[in-house]
Amino acid sequence: MGVYAVAICLFFSLSVVLCLRIPNLSSDIEKDTILLSVCHPGNQPNPRTLRSDQLTVLINGYSESRIPLLQSIAASYSASPVVSSVLVLWGNPSTSPLTLSQLAYNLSVSSLGNAAISLVPQPSSSLNSRFLPRSSIGTRAVLVCDDDVEVDLKTVEFAFRMWKGNPDRLIGIFVRSHDID
């Protein structure tokens, strides 16, 4: 029973995600079902059809007290011409359906540019869910963000230019402390 099954899911050209099956857990079957469904190759976009001229922003959200800040940050990212879409990954399963519905609506109408903003409720509070493949991502570049830090759009555009020059590499910034020279 000490056998671990590891499935490797490619997350476009930017990262690799390990989906682990951990034995002897009471909800083992549920965890396997969730991981297998998102990691199944049939649920992943075709890498050849992913755009390279823009990026997708993923923002993890959990705290209902941060919803106003989250909406502001998502709207700000949507204003950038390099952003194709903004996906807010909501990782608080105990949030009421009414609150989720209001948040989804408010996000969908708050875009300041051409990028759509969508709410994606997550089945768990795991921060690792941001690294799972998503069929709703249509770009090769993905910017993973927190819900409490807004990155200056010039910094986002700079990081994207760096990625375009190195598309087979991970490009990142330490958003809580950085400067552009």
Coordinates of C-alpha atoms in Angstrom, one line a residue:
M1 CA 0.0 0.0 0.0
G2 CA 3.0 2.3 0.2
V3 CA 3.0 2.9 -3.6
Y4 CA 2.7 6.4 -4.9
A5 CA 1.4 7.0 -8.4
V6 CA 2.7 10.1 -10.0
A7 CA 1.2 11.7 -13.1
I8 CA 3.1 14.5 -14.8
C9 CA 0.9 17.1 -16.3
L10 CA 2.5 19.6 -18.6
F11 CA 1.4 23.1 -17.9
F12 CA 2.0 24.5 -21.4
S13 CA 5.7 25.5 -21.9
L14 CA 6.0 27.3 -18.6
S15 CA 5.9 24.7 -15.9
V16 CA 5.5 21.1 -14.9
V17 CA 3.0 20.0 -12.3
L18 CA 3.2 16.7 -10.3
C19 CA -0.2 15.2 -9.4
L20 CA 0.4 12.9 -6.5
R21 CA -1.9 10.1 -5.3
I22 CA -1.4 9.8 -1.5
P23 CA -2.5 6.4 -0.1
N24 CA -4.5 5.7 3.1
L25 CA -6.5 8.9 3.1
S26 CA -10.2 8.8 3.7
S27 CA -11.0 10.9 0.7
D28 CA -8.4 9.2 -1.5
I29 CA -10.9 8.3 -4.3
E30 CA -12.2 11.9 -4.4
K31 CA -8.6 13.3 -4.7
D32 CA -7.8 10.8 -7.4
T33 CA -10.9 11.7 -9.4
I34 CA -10.2 15.4 -9.2
L35 CA -6.5 15.0 -10.2
L36 CA -7.2 12.5 -12.9
S37 CA -9.9 14.7 -14.5
V38 CA -7.7 17.8 -14.7
C39 CA -4.5 16.0 -15.6
H40 CA -6.1 13.8 -18.2
P41 CA -4.5 14.7 -21.6
G42 CA -7.9 15.1 -23.1
N43 CA -8.7 18.0 -20.8
Q44 CA -5.6 20.0 -21.8
P45 CA -5.4 22.5 -24.6
N46 CA -3.4 21.7 -27.7
P47 CA 0.0 23.5 -27.2
R48 CA 0.1 24.3 -30.9
T49 CA -3.0 26.4 -30.7
L50 CA -1.9 28.5 -27.7
R51 CA -1.2 32.2 -28.4
S52 CA 2.3 33.7 -27.8
D53 CA 1.3 37.3 -28.3
Q54 CA -0.4 37.8 -25.0
L55 CA -0.5 36.2 -21.5
T56 CA -3.2 34.9 -19.1
V57 CA -3.2 36.2 -15.5
L58 CA -4.1 33.7 -12.7
I59 CA -4.9 35.3 -9.3
N60 CA -5.5 33.1 -6.3
G61 CA -8.3 34.3 -4.0
Y62 CA -9.5 33.0 -0.7
S63 CA -10.4 35.6 1.8
E64 CA -13.8 37.2 1.5
S65 CA -12.5 40.3 3.3
R66 CA -10.1 40.8 0.4
I67 CA -12.8 40.8 -2.3
P68 CA -12.7 44.5 -3.0
L69 CA -8.9 44.5 -3.3
L70 CA -9.1 41.4 -5.5
Q71 CA -11.6 43.0 -7.8
S72 CA -9.4 46.1 -8.1
I73 CA -6.3 44.1 -8.9
A74 CA -8.1 41.9 -11.5
A75 CA -9.4 45.1 -13.2
S76 CA -6.0 46.6 -13.2
Y77 CA -4.4 43.6 -14.9
S78 CA -7.2 43.5 -17.5
A79 CA -6.2 47.0 -18.7
S80 CA -2.8 45.8 -20.0
P81 CA -2.7 45.2 -23.8
V82 CA -0.5 42.1 -23.2
V83 CA -3.2 40.4 -21.0
S84 CA -5.6 38.1 -22.9
S85 CA -7.7 37.1 -19.9
V86 CA -7.7 37.2 -16.1
L87 CA -8.8 34.1 -14.2
V88 CA -9.5 34.5 -10.5
L89 CA -9.1 31.1 -8.9
W90 CA -11.4 31.1 -5.8
G91 CA -10.0 28.6 -3.3
N92 CA -12.5 29.0 -0.4
P93 CA -15.0 26.2 -0.7
S94 CA -17.0 27.6 2.2
T95 CA -17.9 30.8 0.5
S96 CA -21.7 31.1 0.0
P97 CA -23.2 30.6 -3.5
L98 CA -24.6 34.1 -3.3
T99 CA -21.2 35.7 -2.6
L100 CA -19.7 33.7 -5.4
S101 CA -22.4 34.7 -7.8
Q102 CA -22.0 38.4 -6.9
L103 CA -18.2 38.2 -7.2
A104 CA -18.4 36.5 -10.6
Y105 CA -20.8 39.2 -11.8
N106 CA -18.7 42.0 -10.4
L107 CA -15.5 40.6 -11.9
S108 CA -17.1 40.1 -15.3
V109 CA -18.2 43.7 -15.6
S110 CA -15.0 45.3 -14.1
S111 CA -12.6 44.8 -17.0
L112 CA -10.8 48.0 -17.9
G113 CA -9.5 46.7 -21.2
N114 CA -10.1 43.9 -23.7
A115 CA -9.2 41.1 -21.3
A116 CA -12.2 39.2 -19.8
I117 CA -12.2 38.6 -16.1
S118 CA -13.6 35.2 -14.9
L119 CA -14.1 33.6 -11.6
V120 CA -13.1 29.9 -11.3
P121 CA -14.2 28.3 -8.1
Q122 CA -11.8 25.6 -6.8
P123 CA -12.8 22.4 -5.1
S124 CA -10.2 22.9 -2.3
S125 CA -8.2 25.6 -0.7
S126 CA -4.9 24.3 -2.0
L127 CA -2.6 27.0 -3.4
N128 CA -1.2 24.3 -5.7
S129 CA -4.4 24.4 -7.9
R130 CA -3.0 27.4 -9.7
F131 CA -0.5 25.1 -11.3
L132 CA -3.0 22.7 -12.8
P133 CA -3.6 22.7 -16.5
R134 CA -6.8 24.6 -17.5
S135 CA -8.6 24.3 -20.8
S136 CA -9.7 28.0 -20.4
I137 CA -6.1 29.2 -20.8
G138 CA -5.5 30.1 -24.4
T139 CA -1.9 31.5 -24.1
R140 CA 1.5 30.0 -23.7
A141 CA 2.5 32.6 -21.1
V142 CA 0.8 32.6 -17.7
L143 CA 1.4 35.1 -14.9
V144 CA 0.6 33.7 -11.5
C145 CA -0.3 36.3 -8.9
D146 CA -1.4 36.7 -5.3
D147 CA -4.6 38.5 -4.3
D148 CA -2.9 41.1 -2.1
V149 CA -0.2 42.5 -4.4
E150 CA -0.7 44.5 -7.5
V151 CA 2.1 44.5 -9.9
D152 CA 2.7 47.6 -12.0
L153 CA 1.6 47.1 -15.6
K154 CA 4.9 48.2 -16.9
T155 CA 6.6 45.5 -14.9
V156 CA 4.1 42.9 -16.2
E157 CA 4.8 44.0 -19.8
F158 CA 8.6 44.0 -19.1
A159 CA 8.4 40.4 -17.7
F160 CA 6.3 39.4 -20.7
R161 CA 8.9 40.8 -23.1
M162 CA 11.6 38.9 -21.3
W163 CA 9.5 35.7 -21.6
K164 CA 9.0 36.3 -25.3
G165 CA 12.8 36.4 -25.8
N166 CA 13.1 33.1 -23.7
P167 CA 9.8 31.2 -24.3
D168 CA 11.2 27.9 -23.0
R169 CA 12.1 29.4 -19.6
L170 CA 10.3 30.4 -16.5
I171 CA 10.4 34.2 -16.0
G172 CA 9.4 35.7 -12.8
I173 CA 9.7 38.7 -10.5
F174 CA 9.6 38.9 -6.8
V175 CA 6.7 41.3 -6.6
R176 CA 7.1 42.2 -3.0
S177 CA 10.5 43.7 -3.6
H178 CA 11.9 44.6 -7.1
D179 CA 13.0 47.5 -9.2
I180 CA 13.4 47.9 -13.0
D181 CA 16.7 49.5 -14.0

